[in-house]
Short mmCIF file of C-alpha atoms in Angstrom, two decimals:
data_model
loop_
_atom_site.label_atom_id
_atom_site.label_comp_id
_atom_site.label_asym_id
_atom_site.label_seq_id
_atom_site.Cartn_x
_atom_site.Cartn_y
_atom_site.Cartn_z
CA MET A 908 17.53 -18.64 39.13
CA HIS A 909 16.77 -20.79 42.20
CA HIS A 910 17.76 -23.97 40.39
CA ASN A 911 17.65 -25.92 43.65
CA THR A 912 14.10 -24.87 44.49
CA LYS A 913 11.51 -27.63 44.26
CA PRO A 914 9.31 -27.28 41.12
CA GLY A 915 6.09 -26.81 43.09
CA LYS A 916 7.58 -24.15 45.32
CA LYS A 917 9.27 -22.42 42.38
CA ARG A 918 5.94 -22.24 40.51
CA LEU A 919 4.19 -20.80 43.57
CA LEU A 920 6.89 -18.20 44.11
CA ALA A 921 6.84 -17.20 40.45
CA ALA A 922 3.07 -16.87 40.39
CA THR A 923 3.00 -14.87 43.62
CA GLY A 924 5.79 -12.55 42.57
CA LEU A 925 4.43 -11.94 39.09
CA ALA A 926 0.92 -11.33 40.35
CA ALA A 927 2.34 -8.64 42.60
CA ALA A 928 4.30 -7.18 39.69
CA ALA A 929 1.17 -7.07 37.56
CA ALA A 930 -0.74 -5.29 40.32
CA LEU A 931 1.91 -2.56 40.40
CA THR A 932 1.13 -1.64 36.81
CA LEU A 933 -2.30 -0.37 37.82
CA SER A 934 -1.41 3.28 38.03
CA ALA A 935 -2.78 6.76 37.54
CA CYS A 936 -1.22 7.72 34.25
CA GLY A 937 0.47 11.07 34.73
CA SER A 938 -1.24 11.80 38.05
CA GLY A 939 1.60 10.76 40.31
CA SER A 940 -0.82 9.04 42.65
CA GLY A 941 0.74 5.61 42.31
CA ASP A 942 -1.55 2.60 42.64
CA GLY A 943 -4.85 3.12 40.94
CA GLY A 944 -6.55 0.31 42.80
CA GLY A 945 -7.60 -2.59 40.76
CA ASN A 946 -9.31 -5.74 39.86
CA ASP A 947 -6.23 -7.71 38.93
CA LYS A 948 -7.69 -11.20 38.55
CA ALA A 949 -5.06 -12.63 36.24
CA VAL A 950 -3.55 -15.93 37.33
CA VAL A 951 -0.01 -16.07 36.03
CA THR A 952 2.63 -18.71 35.75
CA ASP A 953 6.36 -18.51 35.13
CA VAL A 954 7.70 -15.94 32.70
CA SER A 955 7.96 -17.06 29.12
CA GLY A 956 10.99 -19.01 28.02
CA GLY A 957 13.39 -18.24 25.23
CA ASP A 958 16.43 -16.02 25.35
CA HIS A 959 14.73 -13.45 27.55
CA SER A 960 13.43 -15.88 30.16
CA GLN A 961 14.28 -13.44 32.94
CA ASP A 962 12.15 -10.66 31.41
CA LYS A 963 9.49 -10.18 34.07
CA ALA A 964 7.77 -7.58 31.88
CA VAL A 965 5.85 -10.40 30.17
CA THR A 966 3.86 -13.21 31.75
CA VAL A 967 1.99 -16.19 30.40
CA LEU A 968 -1.54 -16.33 31.77
CA ASP A 969 -2.43 -19.64 33.38
CA THR A 970 -6.10 -18.99 32.56
CA PRO A 971 -6.37 -17.03 29.30
CA PHE A 972 -8.86 -14.17 29.09
CA GLU A 973 -11.89 -14.19 26.83
CA LYS A 974 -11.76 -11.38 24.29
CA PRO A 975 -14.12 -8.62 25.52
CA ASP A 976 -17.48 -8.27 23.81
CA LEU A 977 -16.82 -4.62 23.08
CA THR A 978 -18.28 -2.39 20.37
CA LEU A 979 -17.33 1.31 20.29
CA THR A 980 -16.61 3.98 17.68
CA ASP A 981 -13.39 3.82 15.70
CA THR A 982 -11.30 6.76 14.49
CA HIS A 983 -13.37 6.98 11.30
CA GLY A 984 -16.59 7.45 13.22
CA LYS A 985 -17.82 3.94 12.50
CA LYS A 986 -18.83 1.20 14.91
CA PHE A 987 -16.03 -1.25 15.63
CA ASP A 988 -16.81 -4.70 17.05
CA LEU A 989 -13.62 -5.91 18.71
CA ARG A 990 -14.48 -9.60 18.59
CA LYS A 991 -15.75 -9.56 15.03
CA GLU A 992 -13.06 -7.34 13.52
CA THR A 993 -10.12 -9.14 15.16
CA ASP A 994 -11.48 -12.68 14.96
CA GLY A 995 -8.66 -15.11 14.25
CA LYS A 996 -6.07 -12.34 14.16
CA PRO A 997 -3.07 -11.79 16.45
CA THR A 998 -4.15 -8.80 18.52
CA LEU A 999 -2.68 -6.49 21.15
CA VAL A 1000 -5.17 -4.53 23.29
CA TYR A 1001 -4.29 -1.54 25.48
CA PHE A 1002 -6.45 0.84 27.51
CA GLY A 1003 -5.19 4.43 27.76
CA TYR A 1004 -5.79 8.03 26.69
CA THR A 1005 -4.24 10.59 24.37
CA HIS A 1006 -3.55 13.23 27.04
CA CYS A 1007 -1.40 10.75 28.97
CA PRO A 1008 2.07 12.33 29.34
CA ASP A 1009 4.11 9.20 29.85
CA VAL A 1010 3.28 5.50 29.77
CA CYS A 1011 0.62 5.55 27.00
CA PRO A 1012 2.72 7.16 24.26
CA LEU A 1013 5.77 5.16 25.32
CA THR A 1014 3.86 1.87 25.16
CA MET A 1015 2.43 2.63 21.73
CA SER A 1016 5.82 3.81 20.48
CA ASN A 1017 7.53 0.64 21.70
CA ILE A 1018 4.98 -1.51 19.88
CA ALA A 1019 5.21 0.62 16.72
CA VAL A 1020 9.01 0.35 16.60
CA ALA A 1021 8.90 -3.39 17.24
CA LYS A 1022 6.30 -3.84 14.51
CA LYS A 1023 8.62 -2.17 12.00
CA SER A 1024 11.17 -4.92 12.62
CA LEU A 1025 8.76 -7.48 11.17
CA PRO A 1026 9.03 -8.53 7.54
CA GLU A 1027 6.72 -6.30 5.51
CA ALA A 1028 4.39 -9.20 4.71
CA GLU A 1029 3.89 -9.87 8.40
CA ARG A 1030 3.16 -6.32 9.59
CA SER A 1031 -0.43 -6.16 8.42
CA LYS A 1032 -1.31 -9.32 10.32
CA LEU A 1033 -0.82 -7.73 13.74
CA GLN A 1034 -3.85 -5.86 15.08
CA VAL A 1035 -3.03 -3.19 17.67
CA VAL A 1036 -6.12 -1.80 19.41
CA PHE A 1037 -6.01 1.27 21.66
CA VAL A 1038 -9.19 1.72 23.73
CA SER A 1039 -9.69 5.21 25.18
CA THR A 1040 -10.29 5.55 28.92
CA ASP A 1041 -11.04 9.27 28.45
CA PRO A 1042 -13.79 9.28 25.80
CA ASP A 1043 -15.04 12.81 26.51
CA ARG A 1044 -11.76 14.28 25.27
CA ASP A 1045 -10.75 11.45 22.96
CA THR A 1046 -13.12 12.05 20.08
CA PRO A 1047 -12.68 9.78 17.04
CA ALA A 1048 -10.84 12.57 15.23
CA GLU A 1049 -8.49 13.38 18.11
CA LEU A 1050 -7.80 9.72 18.79
CA GLY A 1051 -7.13 9.13 15.10
CA LYS A 1052 -4.68 12.01 14.90
CA TRP A 1053 -2.78 10.78 17.97
CA LEU A 1054 -2.58 7.17 16.81
CA THR A 1055 -1.57 8.07 13.26
CA ALA A 1056 1.54 9.73 14.69
CA GLN A 1057 2.42 6.37 16.26
CA ASP A 1058 1.37 4.04 13.45
CA PRO A 1059 -1.36 4.72 10.87
CA ALA A 1060 -2.48 1.09 11.10
CA PHE A 1061 -3.21 1.25 14.82
CA ILE A 1062 -6.91 0.93 15.63
CA GLY A 1063 -8.58 3.34 18.04
CA MET A 1064 -11.82 2.76 19.92
CA THR A 1065 -13.72 5.36 21.94
CA GLY A 1066 -17.20 5.61 23.39
CA ASP A 1067 -19.31 4.87 26.47
CA PHE A 1068 -17.05 4.89 29.54
CA LYS A 1069 -18.93 2.27 31.56
CA THR A 1070 -18.82 -0.12 28.61
CA THR A 1071 -15.08 0.44 28.33
CA GLN A 1072 -14.60 0.03 32.08
CA ALA A 1073 -16.47 -3.30 32.07
CA ALA A 1074 -14.37 -4.58 29.16
CA ALA A 1075 -11.16 -3.62 30.93
CA ARG A 1076 -12.30 -5.30 34.15
CA SER A 1077 -12.96 -8.51 32.26
CA LEU A 1078 -9.22 -8.51 31.54
CA GLY A 1079 -8.25 -7.73 35.14
CA ILE A 1080 -7.46 -4.11 34.25
CA SER A 1081 -8.62 -1.25 36.47
CA VAL A 1082 -10.03 1.87 34.80
CA GLU A 1083 -11.49 4.83 36.66
CA PRO A 1084 -13.42 7.89 35.41
CA THR A 1085 -11.35 10.89 34.35
CA HIS A 1086 -10.91 13.23 37.31
CA LYS A 1087 -8.93 16.26 38.44
CA ASP A 1088 -5.75 15.66 40.41
CA LYS A 1089 -4.53 17.87 43.26
CA ASN A 1090 -3.22 20.37 40.72
CA GLY A 1091 -6.54 20.60 38.93
CA LYS A 1092 -5.30 18.64 35.91
CA LEU A 1093 -7.59 16.10 34.29
CA VAL A 1094 -6.11 12.61 34.48
CA SER A 1095 -7.26 9.10 33.71
CA THR A 1096 -6.37 6.31 36.10
CA HIS A 1097 -5.95 3.06 34.22
CA GLY A 1098 -4.03 -0.19 34.23
CA THR A 1099 -0.99 -0.17 31.99
CA GLN A 1100 -1.04 -3.77 30.80
CA VAL A 1101 -1.06 -4.84 27.17
CA ILE A 1102 -2.94 -8.09 26.55
CA ALA A 1103 -1.96 -10.28 23.59
CA PHE A 1104 -4.66 -12.44 21.99
CA SER A 1105 -3.79 -15.58 20.09
CA PRO A 1106 -4.98 -15.99 16.49
CA LYS A 1107 -5.50 -19.68 17.24
CA THR A 1108 -7.84 -19.36 20.23
CA ASP A 1109 -8.83 -15.65 20.22
CA LYS A 1110 -8.01 -15.64 23.93
CA GLY A 1111 -5.65 -13.32 25.79
CA TYR A 1112 -2.71 -15.44 26.83
CA LEU A 1113 0.16 -12.99 27.36
CA LEU A 1114 0.35 -9.92 29.59
CA PHE A 1115 2.93 -7.18 29.11
CA ASP A 1116 3.41 -4.61 31.87
CA LYS A 1117 4.69 -1.05 31.59
CA ASP A 1118 8.31 -2.22 31.80
CA ALA A 1119 8.06 -4.02 28.46
CA THR A 1120 10.62 -2.51 26.10
CA VAL A 1121 11.04 -2.36 22.33
CA GLU A 1122 13.26 -5.42 22.70
CA THR A 1123 10.55 -7.28 24.62
CA TYR A 1124 7.95 -6.69 21.92
CA THR A 1125 10.43 -7.30 19.09
CA HIS A 1126 11.22 -10.69 20.56
CA ASP A 1127 7.64 -11.71 21.35
CA ILE A 1128 5.51 -10.36 18.50
CA PRO A 1129 6.72 -12.95 15.93
CA LYS A 1130 5.54 -15.64 18.35
CA ILE A 1131 2.22 -13.85 18.93
CA LEU A 1132 1.61 -13.86 15.17
CA LYS A 1133 1.58 -17.67 15.39
CA GLY A 1134 -0.21 -17.88 18.75
CA GLU A 1135 2.88 -19.33 20.37
CA LYS A 1136 4.42 -18.67 23.77
CA PRO A 1137 7.62 -16.59 23.69
#
């Protein structure tokens, strides 16, 4: 696309367009309120190369994110230190909640299906961490039950909301306290991005938005296992 555009201008257009696309993923999951506001600080460059170079659902971060210093309770009721437990491991991190009617289960399902396409020896290397944005309802037991239905190996974290919110913000992801919508239903407004952390640097270098499909993850996860760009 735009093969005649000057490199500098092309880079600027790509970064501007993708930043806007990333901002659109900050939504109220299941609330129908659209934009959830945000703190989308990610600086992005062109979409990753390869045979899906036009897939705008994934972006390479120009300035990778530091892995959040986050310790919460896992689905077994034990403390889970994100940095310590995933150190040097390819890791996908997502913020969401189990009562989400749409994007959360779809995102986890897409990742689970893509993971199954990996050779068996490779599957255990990928760490998939789901951090609850609705800790009052997402007890360790409830979160564990929900994640097991997706993939028993998925890791769940739940606990202090403000701690979770700060961790999400450090990744440019907006998370707001659970509240009632106009119909009186409890909803959690949260960004829908998945951040991939490299096993080489432990930094978040890829961002997947809610439009990422099974095919997107199937294509990119083998690269993530090696800390490579898609």
